[in-house]
Short mmCIF file of C-alpha atoms (C1' of nucleotides) in Angstrom, two decimals:
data_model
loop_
_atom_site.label_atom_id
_atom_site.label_comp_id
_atom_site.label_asym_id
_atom_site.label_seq_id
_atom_site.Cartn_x
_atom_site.Cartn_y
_atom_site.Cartn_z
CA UNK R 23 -114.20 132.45 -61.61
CA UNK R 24 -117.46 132.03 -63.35
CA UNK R 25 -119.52 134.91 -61.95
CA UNK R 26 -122.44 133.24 -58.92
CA UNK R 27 -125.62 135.26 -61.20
CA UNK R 28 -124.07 133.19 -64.06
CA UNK R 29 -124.08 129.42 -62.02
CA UNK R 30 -127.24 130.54 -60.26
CA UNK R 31 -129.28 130.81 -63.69
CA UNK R 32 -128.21 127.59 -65.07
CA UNK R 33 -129.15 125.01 -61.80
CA UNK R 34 -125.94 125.58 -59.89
CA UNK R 35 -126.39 123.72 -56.98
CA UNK R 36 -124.71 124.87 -53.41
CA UNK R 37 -123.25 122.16 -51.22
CA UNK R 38 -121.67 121.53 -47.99
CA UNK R 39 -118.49 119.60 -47.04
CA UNK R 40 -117.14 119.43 -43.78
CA UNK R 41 -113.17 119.16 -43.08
CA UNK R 42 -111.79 116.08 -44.38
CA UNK R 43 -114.44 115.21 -47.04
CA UNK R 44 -113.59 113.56 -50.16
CA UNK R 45 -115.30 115.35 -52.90
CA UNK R 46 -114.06 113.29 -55.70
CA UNK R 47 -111.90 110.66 -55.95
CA UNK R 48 -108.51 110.40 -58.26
CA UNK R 49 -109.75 107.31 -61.12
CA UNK R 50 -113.22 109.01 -61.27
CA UNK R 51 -115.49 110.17 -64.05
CA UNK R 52 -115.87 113.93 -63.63
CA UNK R 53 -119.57 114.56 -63.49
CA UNK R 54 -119.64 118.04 -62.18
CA UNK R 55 -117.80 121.26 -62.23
CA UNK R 56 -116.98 122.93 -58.92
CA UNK R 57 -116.29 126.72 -57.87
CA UNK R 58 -115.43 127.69 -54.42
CA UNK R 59 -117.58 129.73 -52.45
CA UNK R 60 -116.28 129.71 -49.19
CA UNK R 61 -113.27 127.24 -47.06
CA UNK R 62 -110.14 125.10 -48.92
CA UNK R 63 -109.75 122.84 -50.97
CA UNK R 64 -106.86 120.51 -51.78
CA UNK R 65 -106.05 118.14 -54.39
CA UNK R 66 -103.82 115.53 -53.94
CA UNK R 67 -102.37 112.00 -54.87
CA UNK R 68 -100.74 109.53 -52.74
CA UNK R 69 -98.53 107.26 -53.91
CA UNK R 70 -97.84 103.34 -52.88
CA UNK R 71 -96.14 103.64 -49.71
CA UNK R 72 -99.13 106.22 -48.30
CA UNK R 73 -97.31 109.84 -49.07
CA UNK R 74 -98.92 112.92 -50.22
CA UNK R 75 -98.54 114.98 -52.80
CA UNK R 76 -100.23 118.24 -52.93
CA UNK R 77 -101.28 119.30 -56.51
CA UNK R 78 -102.67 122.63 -55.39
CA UNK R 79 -104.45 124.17 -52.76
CA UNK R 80 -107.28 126.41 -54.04
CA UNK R 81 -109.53 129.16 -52.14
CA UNK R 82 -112.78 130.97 -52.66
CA UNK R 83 -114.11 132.13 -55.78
CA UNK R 84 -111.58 129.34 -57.58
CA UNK R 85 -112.51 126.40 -59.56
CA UNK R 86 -111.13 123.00 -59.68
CA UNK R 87 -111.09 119.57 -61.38
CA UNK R 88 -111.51 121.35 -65.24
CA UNK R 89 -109.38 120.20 -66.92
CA UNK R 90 -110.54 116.20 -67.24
CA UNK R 91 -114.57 117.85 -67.94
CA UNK R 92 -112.61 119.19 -71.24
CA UNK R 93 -110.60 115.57 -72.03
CA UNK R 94 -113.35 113.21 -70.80
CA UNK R 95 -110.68 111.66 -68.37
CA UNK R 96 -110.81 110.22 -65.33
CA UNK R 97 -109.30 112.67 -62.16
CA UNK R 98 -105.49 112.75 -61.69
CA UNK R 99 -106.07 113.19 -58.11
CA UNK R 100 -108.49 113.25 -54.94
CA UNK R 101 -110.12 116.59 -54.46
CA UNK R 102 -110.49 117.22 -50.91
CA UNK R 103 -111.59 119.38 -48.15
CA UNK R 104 -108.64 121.40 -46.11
CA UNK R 105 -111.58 123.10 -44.06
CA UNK R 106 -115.14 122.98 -43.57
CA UNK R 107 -116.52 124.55 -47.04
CA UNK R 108 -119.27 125.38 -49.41
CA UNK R 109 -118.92 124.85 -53.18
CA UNK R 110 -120.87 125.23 -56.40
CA UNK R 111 -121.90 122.58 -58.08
CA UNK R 112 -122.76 122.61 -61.64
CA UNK R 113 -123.30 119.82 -63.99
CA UNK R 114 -120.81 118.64 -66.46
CA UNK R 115 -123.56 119.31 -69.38
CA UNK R 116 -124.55 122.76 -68.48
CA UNK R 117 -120.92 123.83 -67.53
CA UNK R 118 -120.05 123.28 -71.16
CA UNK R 119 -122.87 124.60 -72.79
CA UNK R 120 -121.84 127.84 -70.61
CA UNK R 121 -118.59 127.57 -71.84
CA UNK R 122 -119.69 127.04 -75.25
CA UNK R 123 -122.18 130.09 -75.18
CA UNK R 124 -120.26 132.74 -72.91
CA UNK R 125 -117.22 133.64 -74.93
CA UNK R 126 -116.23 135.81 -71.58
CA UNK R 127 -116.24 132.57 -69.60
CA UNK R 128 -114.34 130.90 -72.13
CA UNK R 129 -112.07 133.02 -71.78
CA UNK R 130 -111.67 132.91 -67.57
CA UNK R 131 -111.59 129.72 -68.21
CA UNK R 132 -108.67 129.77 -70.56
CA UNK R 133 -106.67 132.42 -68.18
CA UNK R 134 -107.42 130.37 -65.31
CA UNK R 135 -105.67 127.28 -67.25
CA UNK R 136 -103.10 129.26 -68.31
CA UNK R 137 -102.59 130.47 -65.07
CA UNK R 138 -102.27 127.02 -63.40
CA UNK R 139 -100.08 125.75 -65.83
CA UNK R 140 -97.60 128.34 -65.32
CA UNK R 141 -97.18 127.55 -62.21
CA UNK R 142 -96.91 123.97 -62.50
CA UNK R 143 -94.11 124.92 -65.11
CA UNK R 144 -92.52 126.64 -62.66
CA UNK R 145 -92.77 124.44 -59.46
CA UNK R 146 -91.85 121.82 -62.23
CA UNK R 147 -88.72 123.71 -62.70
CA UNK R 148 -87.96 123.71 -58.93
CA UNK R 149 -89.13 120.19 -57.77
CA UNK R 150 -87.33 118.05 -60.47
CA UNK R 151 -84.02 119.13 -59.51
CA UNK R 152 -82.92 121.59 -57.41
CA UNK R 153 -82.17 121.68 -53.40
CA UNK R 154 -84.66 121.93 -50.71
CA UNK R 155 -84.07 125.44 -50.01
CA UNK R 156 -84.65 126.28 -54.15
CA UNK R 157 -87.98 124.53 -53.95
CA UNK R 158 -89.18 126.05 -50.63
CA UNK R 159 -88.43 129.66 -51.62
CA UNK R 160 -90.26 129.31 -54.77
CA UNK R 161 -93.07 128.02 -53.83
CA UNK R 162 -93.23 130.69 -51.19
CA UNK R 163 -92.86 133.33 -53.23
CA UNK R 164 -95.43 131.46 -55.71
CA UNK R 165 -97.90 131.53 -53.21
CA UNK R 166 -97.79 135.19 -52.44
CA UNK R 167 -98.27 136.33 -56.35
CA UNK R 168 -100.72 133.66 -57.02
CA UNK R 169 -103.22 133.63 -53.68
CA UNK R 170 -102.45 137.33 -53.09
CA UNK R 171 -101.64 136.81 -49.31
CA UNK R 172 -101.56 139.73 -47.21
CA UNK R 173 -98.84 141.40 -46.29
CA UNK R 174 -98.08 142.17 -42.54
CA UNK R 175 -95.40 144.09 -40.46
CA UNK R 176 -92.91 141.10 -40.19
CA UNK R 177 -93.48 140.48 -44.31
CA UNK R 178 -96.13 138.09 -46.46
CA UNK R 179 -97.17 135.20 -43.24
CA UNK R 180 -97.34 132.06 -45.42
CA UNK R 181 -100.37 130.24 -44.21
CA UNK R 182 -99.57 126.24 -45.03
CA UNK R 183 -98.25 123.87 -42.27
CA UNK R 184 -94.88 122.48 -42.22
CA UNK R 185 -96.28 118.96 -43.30
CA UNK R 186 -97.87 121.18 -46.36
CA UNK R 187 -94.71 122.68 -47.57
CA UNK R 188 -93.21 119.44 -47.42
CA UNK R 189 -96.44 117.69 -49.64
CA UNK R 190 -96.46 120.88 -52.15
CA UNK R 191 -92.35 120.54 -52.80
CA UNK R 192 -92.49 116.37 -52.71
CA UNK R 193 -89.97 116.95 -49.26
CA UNK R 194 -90.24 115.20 -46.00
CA UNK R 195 -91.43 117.33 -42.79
CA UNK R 196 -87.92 116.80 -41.08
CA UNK R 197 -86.25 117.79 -44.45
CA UNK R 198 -88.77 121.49 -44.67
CA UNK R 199 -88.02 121.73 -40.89
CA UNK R 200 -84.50 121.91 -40.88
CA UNK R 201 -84.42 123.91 -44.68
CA UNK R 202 -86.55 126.92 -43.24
CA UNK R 203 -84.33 126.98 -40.30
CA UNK R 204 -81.40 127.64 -42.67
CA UNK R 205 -83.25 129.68 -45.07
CA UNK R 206 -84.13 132.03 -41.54
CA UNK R 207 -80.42 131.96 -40.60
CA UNK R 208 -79.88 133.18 -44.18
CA UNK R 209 -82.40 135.64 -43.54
CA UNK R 210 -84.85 134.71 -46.40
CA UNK R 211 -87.08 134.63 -44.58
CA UNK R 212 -88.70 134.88 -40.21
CA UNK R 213 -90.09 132.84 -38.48
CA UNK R 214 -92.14 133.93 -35.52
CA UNK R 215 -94.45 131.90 -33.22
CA UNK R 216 -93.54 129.12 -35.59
CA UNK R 217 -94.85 131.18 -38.71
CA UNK R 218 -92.95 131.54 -41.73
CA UNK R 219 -92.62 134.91 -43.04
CA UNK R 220 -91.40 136.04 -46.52
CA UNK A 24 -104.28 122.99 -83.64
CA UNK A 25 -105.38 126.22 -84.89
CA UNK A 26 -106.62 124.71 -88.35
CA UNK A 27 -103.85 126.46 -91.43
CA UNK A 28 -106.64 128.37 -93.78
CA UNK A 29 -106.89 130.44 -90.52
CA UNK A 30 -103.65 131.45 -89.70
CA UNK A 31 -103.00 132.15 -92.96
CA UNK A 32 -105.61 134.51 -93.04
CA UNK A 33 -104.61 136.04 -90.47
CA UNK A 34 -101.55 137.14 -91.11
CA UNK A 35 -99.72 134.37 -89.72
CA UNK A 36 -95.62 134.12 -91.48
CA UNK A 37 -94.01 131.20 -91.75
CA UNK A 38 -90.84 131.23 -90.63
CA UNK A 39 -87.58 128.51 -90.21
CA UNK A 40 -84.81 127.77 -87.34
CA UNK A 41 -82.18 125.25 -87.91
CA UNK A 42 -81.55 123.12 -85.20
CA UNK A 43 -79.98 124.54 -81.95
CA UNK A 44 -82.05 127.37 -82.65
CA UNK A 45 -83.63 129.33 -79.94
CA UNK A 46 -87.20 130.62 -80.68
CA UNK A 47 -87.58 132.73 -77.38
CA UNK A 48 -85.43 132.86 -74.02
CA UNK A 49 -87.11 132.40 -70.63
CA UNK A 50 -87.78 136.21 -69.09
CA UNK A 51 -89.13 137.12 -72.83
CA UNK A 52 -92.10 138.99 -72.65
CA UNK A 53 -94.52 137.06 -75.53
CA UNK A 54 -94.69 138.77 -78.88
CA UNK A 55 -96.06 135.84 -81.11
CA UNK A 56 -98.33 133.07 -81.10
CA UNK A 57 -96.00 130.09 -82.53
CA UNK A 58 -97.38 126.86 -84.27
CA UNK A 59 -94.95 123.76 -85.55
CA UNK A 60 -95.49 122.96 -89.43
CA UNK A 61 -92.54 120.46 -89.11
CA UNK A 62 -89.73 119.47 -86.48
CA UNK A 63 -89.89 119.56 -83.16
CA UNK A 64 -89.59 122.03 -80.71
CA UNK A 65 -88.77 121.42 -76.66
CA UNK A 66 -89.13 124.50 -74.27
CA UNK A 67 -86.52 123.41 -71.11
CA UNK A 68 -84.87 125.54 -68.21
CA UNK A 69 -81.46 125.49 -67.13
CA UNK A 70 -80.76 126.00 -63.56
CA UNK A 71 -77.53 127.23 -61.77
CA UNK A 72 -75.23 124.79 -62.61
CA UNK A 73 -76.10 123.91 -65.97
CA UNK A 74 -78.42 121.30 -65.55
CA UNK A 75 -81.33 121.39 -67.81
CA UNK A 76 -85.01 120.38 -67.11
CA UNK A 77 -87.39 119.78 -70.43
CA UNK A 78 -90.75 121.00 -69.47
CA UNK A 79 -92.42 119.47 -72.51
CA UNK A 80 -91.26 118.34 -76.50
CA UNK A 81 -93.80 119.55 -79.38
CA UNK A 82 -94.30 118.32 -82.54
CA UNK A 83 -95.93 119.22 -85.93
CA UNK A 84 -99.66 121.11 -85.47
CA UNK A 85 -98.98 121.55 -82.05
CA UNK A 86 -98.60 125.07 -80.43
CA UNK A 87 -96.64 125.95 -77.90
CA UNK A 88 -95.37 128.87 -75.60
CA UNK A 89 -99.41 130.02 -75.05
CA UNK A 90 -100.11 130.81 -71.21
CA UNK A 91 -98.02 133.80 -70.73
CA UNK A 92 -99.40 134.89 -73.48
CA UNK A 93 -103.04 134.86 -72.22
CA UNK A 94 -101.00 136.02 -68.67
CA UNK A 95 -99.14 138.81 -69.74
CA UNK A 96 -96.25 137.51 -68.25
CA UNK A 97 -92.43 136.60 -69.11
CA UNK A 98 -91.82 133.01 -70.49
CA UNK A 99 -91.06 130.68 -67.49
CA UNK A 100 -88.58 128.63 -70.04
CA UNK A 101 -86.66 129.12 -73.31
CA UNK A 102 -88.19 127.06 -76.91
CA UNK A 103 -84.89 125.42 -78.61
CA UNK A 104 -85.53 123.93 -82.07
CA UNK A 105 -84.79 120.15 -81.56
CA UNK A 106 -84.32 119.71 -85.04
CA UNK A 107 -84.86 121.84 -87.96
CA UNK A 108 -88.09 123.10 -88.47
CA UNK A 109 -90.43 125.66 -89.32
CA UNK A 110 -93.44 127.25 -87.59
CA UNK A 111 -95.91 129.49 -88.32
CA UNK A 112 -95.96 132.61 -86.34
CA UNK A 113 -98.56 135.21 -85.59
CA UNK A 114 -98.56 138.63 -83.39
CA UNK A 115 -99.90 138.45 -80.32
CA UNK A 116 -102.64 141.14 -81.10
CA UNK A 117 -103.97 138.51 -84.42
CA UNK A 118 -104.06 135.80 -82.23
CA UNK A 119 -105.86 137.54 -79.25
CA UNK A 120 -108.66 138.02 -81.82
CA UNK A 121 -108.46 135.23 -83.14
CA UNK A 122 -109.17 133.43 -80.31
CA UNK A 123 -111.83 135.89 -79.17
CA UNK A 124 -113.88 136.06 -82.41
CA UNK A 125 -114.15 132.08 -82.78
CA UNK A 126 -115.68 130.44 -80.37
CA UNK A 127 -114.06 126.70 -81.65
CA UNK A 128 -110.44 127.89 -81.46
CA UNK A 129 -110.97 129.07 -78.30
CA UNK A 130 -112.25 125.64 -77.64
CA UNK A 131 -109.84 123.68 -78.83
CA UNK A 132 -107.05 125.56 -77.24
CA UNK A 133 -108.71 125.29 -73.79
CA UNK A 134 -108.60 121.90 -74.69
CA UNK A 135 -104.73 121.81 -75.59
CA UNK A 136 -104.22 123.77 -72.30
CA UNK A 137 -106.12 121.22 -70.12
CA UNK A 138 -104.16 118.22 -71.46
CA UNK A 139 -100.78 119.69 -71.20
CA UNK A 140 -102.26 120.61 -67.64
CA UNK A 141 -103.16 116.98 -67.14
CA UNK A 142 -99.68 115.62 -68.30
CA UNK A 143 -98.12 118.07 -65.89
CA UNK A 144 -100.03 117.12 -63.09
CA UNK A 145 -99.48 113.74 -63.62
CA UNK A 146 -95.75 114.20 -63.45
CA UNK A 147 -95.52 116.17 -61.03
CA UNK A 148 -96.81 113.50 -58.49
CA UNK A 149 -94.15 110.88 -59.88
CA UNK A 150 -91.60 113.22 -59.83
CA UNK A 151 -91.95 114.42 -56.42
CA UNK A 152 -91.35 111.47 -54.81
CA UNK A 153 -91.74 108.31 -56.58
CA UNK A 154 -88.50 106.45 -57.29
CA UNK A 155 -86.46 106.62 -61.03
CA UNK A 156 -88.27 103.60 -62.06
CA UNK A 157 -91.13 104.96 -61.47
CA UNK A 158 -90.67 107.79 -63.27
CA UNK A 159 -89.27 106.59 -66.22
CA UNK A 160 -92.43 104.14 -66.60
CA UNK A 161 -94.85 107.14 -66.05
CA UNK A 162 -92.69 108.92 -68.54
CA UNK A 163 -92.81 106.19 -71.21
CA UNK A 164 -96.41 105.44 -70.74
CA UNK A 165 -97.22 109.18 -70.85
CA UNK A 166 -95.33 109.81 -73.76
CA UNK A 167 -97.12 107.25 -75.68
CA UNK A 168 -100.68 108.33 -75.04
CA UNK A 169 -99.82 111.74 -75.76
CA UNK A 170 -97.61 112.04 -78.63
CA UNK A 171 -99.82 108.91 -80.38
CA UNK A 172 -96.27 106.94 -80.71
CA UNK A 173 -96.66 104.10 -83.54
CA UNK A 174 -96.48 100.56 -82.53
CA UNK A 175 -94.06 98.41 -83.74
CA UNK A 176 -92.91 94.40 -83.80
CA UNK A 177 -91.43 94.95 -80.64
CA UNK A 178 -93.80 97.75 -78.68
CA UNK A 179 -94.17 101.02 -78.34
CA UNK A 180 -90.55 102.64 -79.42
CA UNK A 181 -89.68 105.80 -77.38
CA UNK A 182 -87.93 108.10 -79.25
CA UNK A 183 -86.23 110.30 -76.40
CA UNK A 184 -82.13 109.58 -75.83
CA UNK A 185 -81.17 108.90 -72.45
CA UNK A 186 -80.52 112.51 -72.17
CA UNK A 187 -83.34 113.42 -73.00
CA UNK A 188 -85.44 110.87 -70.25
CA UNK A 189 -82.97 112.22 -67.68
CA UNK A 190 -83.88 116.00 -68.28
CA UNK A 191 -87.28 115.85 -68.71
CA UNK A 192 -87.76 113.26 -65.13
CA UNK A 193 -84.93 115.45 -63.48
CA UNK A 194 -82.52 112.54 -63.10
CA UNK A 195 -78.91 111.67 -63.87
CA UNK A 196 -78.31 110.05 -67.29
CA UNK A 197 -76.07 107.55 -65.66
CA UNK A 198 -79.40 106.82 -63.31
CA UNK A 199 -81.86 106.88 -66.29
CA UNK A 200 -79.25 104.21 -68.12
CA UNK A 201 -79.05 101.95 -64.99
CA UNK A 202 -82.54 102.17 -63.93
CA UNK A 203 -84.29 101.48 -67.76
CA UNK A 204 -81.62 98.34 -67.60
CA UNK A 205 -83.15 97.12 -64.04
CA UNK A 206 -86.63 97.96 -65.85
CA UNK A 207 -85.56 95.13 -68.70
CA UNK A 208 -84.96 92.85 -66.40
CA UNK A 209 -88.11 93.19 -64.83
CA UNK A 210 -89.49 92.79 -68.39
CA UNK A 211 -91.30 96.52 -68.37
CA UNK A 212 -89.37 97.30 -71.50
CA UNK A 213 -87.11 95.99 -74.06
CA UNK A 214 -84.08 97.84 -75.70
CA UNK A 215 -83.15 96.59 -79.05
CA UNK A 216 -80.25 98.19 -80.64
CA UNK A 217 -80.24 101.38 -77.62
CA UNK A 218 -83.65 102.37 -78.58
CA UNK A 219 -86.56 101.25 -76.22
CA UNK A 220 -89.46 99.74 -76.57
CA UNK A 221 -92.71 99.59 -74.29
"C1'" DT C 29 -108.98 121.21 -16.51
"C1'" DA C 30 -107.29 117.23 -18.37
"C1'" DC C 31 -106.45 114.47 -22.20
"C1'" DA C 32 -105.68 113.50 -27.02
"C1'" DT C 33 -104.00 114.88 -31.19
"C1'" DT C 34 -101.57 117.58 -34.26
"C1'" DT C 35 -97.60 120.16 -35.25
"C1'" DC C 36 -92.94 121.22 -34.60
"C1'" DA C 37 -88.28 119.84 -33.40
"C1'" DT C 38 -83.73 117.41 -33.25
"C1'" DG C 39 -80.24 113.80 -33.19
"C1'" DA C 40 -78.38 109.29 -35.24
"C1'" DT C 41 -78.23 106.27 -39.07
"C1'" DT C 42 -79.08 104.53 -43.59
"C1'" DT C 43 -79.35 104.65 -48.44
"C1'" DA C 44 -80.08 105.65 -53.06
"C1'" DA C 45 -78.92 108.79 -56.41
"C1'" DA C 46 -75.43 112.14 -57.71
"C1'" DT C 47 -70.89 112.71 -58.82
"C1'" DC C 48 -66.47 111.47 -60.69
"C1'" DA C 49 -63.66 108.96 -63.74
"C1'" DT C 50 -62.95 106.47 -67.70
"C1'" DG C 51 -63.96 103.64 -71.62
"C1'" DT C 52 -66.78 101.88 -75.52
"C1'" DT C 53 -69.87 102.21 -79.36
"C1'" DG C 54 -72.23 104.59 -82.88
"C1'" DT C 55 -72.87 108.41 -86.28
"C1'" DC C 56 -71.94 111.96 -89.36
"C1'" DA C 57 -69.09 114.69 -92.28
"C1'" DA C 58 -64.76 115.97 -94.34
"C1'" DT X 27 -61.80 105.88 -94.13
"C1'" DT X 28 -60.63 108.49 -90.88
"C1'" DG X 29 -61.41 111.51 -87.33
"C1'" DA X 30 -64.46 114.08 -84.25
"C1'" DC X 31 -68.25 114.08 -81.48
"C1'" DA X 32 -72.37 112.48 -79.46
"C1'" DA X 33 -74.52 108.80 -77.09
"C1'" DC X 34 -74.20 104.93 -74.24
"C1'" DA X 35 -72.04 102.33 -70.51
"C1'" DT X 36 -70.04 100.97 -65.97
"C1'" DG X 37 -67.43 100.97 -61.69
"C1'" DA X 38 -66.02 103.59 -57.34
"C1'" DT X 39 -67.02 107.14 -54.15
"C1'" DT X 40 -69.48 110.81 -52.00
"C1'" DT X 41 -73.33 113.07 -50.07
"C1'" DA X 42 -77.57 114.96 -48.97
"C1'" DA X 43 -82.04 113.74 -47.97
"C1'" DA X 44 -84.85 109.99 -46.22
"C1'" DT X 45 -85.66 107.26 -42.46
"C1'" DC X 46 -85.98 106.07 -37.66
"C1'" DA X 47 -86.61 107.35 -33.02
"C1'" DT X 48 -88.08 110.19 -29.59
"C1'" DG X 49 -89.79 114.20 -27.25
"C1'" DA X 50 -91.64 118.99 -26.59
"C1'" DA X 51 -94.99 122.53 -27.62
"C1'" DA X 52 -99.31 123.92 -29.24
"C1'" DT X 53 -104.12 123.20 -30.23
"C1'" DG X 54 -108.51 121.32 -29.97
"C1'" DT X 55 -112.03 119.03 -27.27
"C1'" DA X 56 -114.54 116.05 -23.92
#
DNA sequence: TACATTTCATGATTTAAATCATGTTGTCAA
DNA sequence: TTGACAACATGATTTAAATCATGAAATGTA
């Protein structure tokens, strides 16, 4: 997002996390903003009774956790990591004087906004009321346009686990395992060696 | 948002749309930039059957309809005037360099993007999974922080019909009507003369 | 290799919200 | 003031997804 010369000249810091690492916490001050440089990184609530809800999943080069730097808010949700990864890390202060200075960043920044809340319009959409199969398609075909998956001989291989689907589309496992069956019988989509394929 | 002295001089019209109106369809590709001088505006979906889903209500200063702009993409819902109102409305090109020549609107409306980011986020995770009442609450609470609702005798009064709750949470107004009922028994809310009060 | 853990899978049962039906109350305009 | 229409209300019934239970297959690791 912001380009590395850019974070590097204004005390970026680089920092490890392995798999499972919290690397902030939903109620907490943001302090820092964070770009991806390599690995995954989730954010996520979970509600009263223990279940997950997946906010987004984001990959290299993304950022995440903006939006409350902007609102001096407290995080929505836990930020943490899918796999073992290396991150950015650039102080709240300096991250807005960049923003303030570099009208090009600004304006990533604004795309990148506008980008997420698209699709949060859209999964919105999906989630609050229609049928499993609705919800599962879409975000599919949501995660091939916005994470640019590659495309292989049997179609786009959607890389998330069934337990993901089912925390992305607020589903249960058993309810995403029975849906894709249907959706392959419909031919929407393969599945091969328990991969879904769009 | 986008203080009036500047749209004006930038070519901004004003224009009006009774109520019922439609200000743009979802598919649209964005011509305008659209701000509210008065009324309100909601931008909802309707899916197969009808049922309609209310992504988010505006009212006066606020803008609306802004990411695909930015994108370059179709509208992912329609804008129906909620009551009568008019707007001010300026070309995409205006606005584009608008926001590119000054650095505080471009400021402000990453700002406006990041909240209605944060609200969506926030719902999202209660709508998922969380049960009606929990919804409703978020809803309520939500709706007060963000629209700056005016206290009265009795609380907070939440101007939405039941309709209204039910479309934007994605639930049945019979539902929303028996579940704000349970909530008054649990003494969350009150509802004096149908409206209710937080 | 063996063992533990995660992921996937499937059947039986429960349950809460949707749906259907119908009636009441409130509001606005002719 | 009446009549039409929107909003609110409530009971009965249906239904689809959640839940519960249990096991197999795959994957990672000591």
């Amino acid at each position: 997002m912001i380009p590395e010369e850019l974070l590097e000249s204004h005390n970026a810091l680089q920092k490890k996390y392995a798999k499972g690492d919290t690397i902030f916490h939903e109620g907490d001050l943001p302090v820092n903003y964070f770009q991806i440089i390599s690995g995954d990184v989730k954010m996520s609530n979970f509600n009263d009774d223990g279940k997950e809800f997946i906010q987004g999943i984001f990959h290299p080069k993304q950022s995440f956790g903006e939006p409350p730097l902007f609102l001096n808010r407290v995080y929505p949700a836990n930020a943490i990591a899918v796999s073992d990864c290396e991150l950015f890390v650039l102080p709240k202060s300096s991250f807005l004087n960049l923003v303030k200075e570099n009208a090009s960043v600004s304006l990533s920044i604004i795309e990148n906004l506008a980008q997420r809340l698209h699709y949060k319009s859209v999964m919105a959409a999906e989630i609050s009321s229609q049928e499993p199969e609705h919800r599962l398609l879409k975000l599919f075909d949501y995660s091939i346009t916005f994470f640019k998956i590659e495309k292989e001989a049997d179609g786009y291989r959607i890389d998330l686990t069934r337990q993901q689907m089912a925390d992305l589309t607020g589903l249960r496992v058993e309810t995403v395992i029975r849906t894709i069956k249907g959706l392959e019988k419909k031919n929407e989509i393969k599945i091969i060696n328990r991969k879904v394929y769009r």
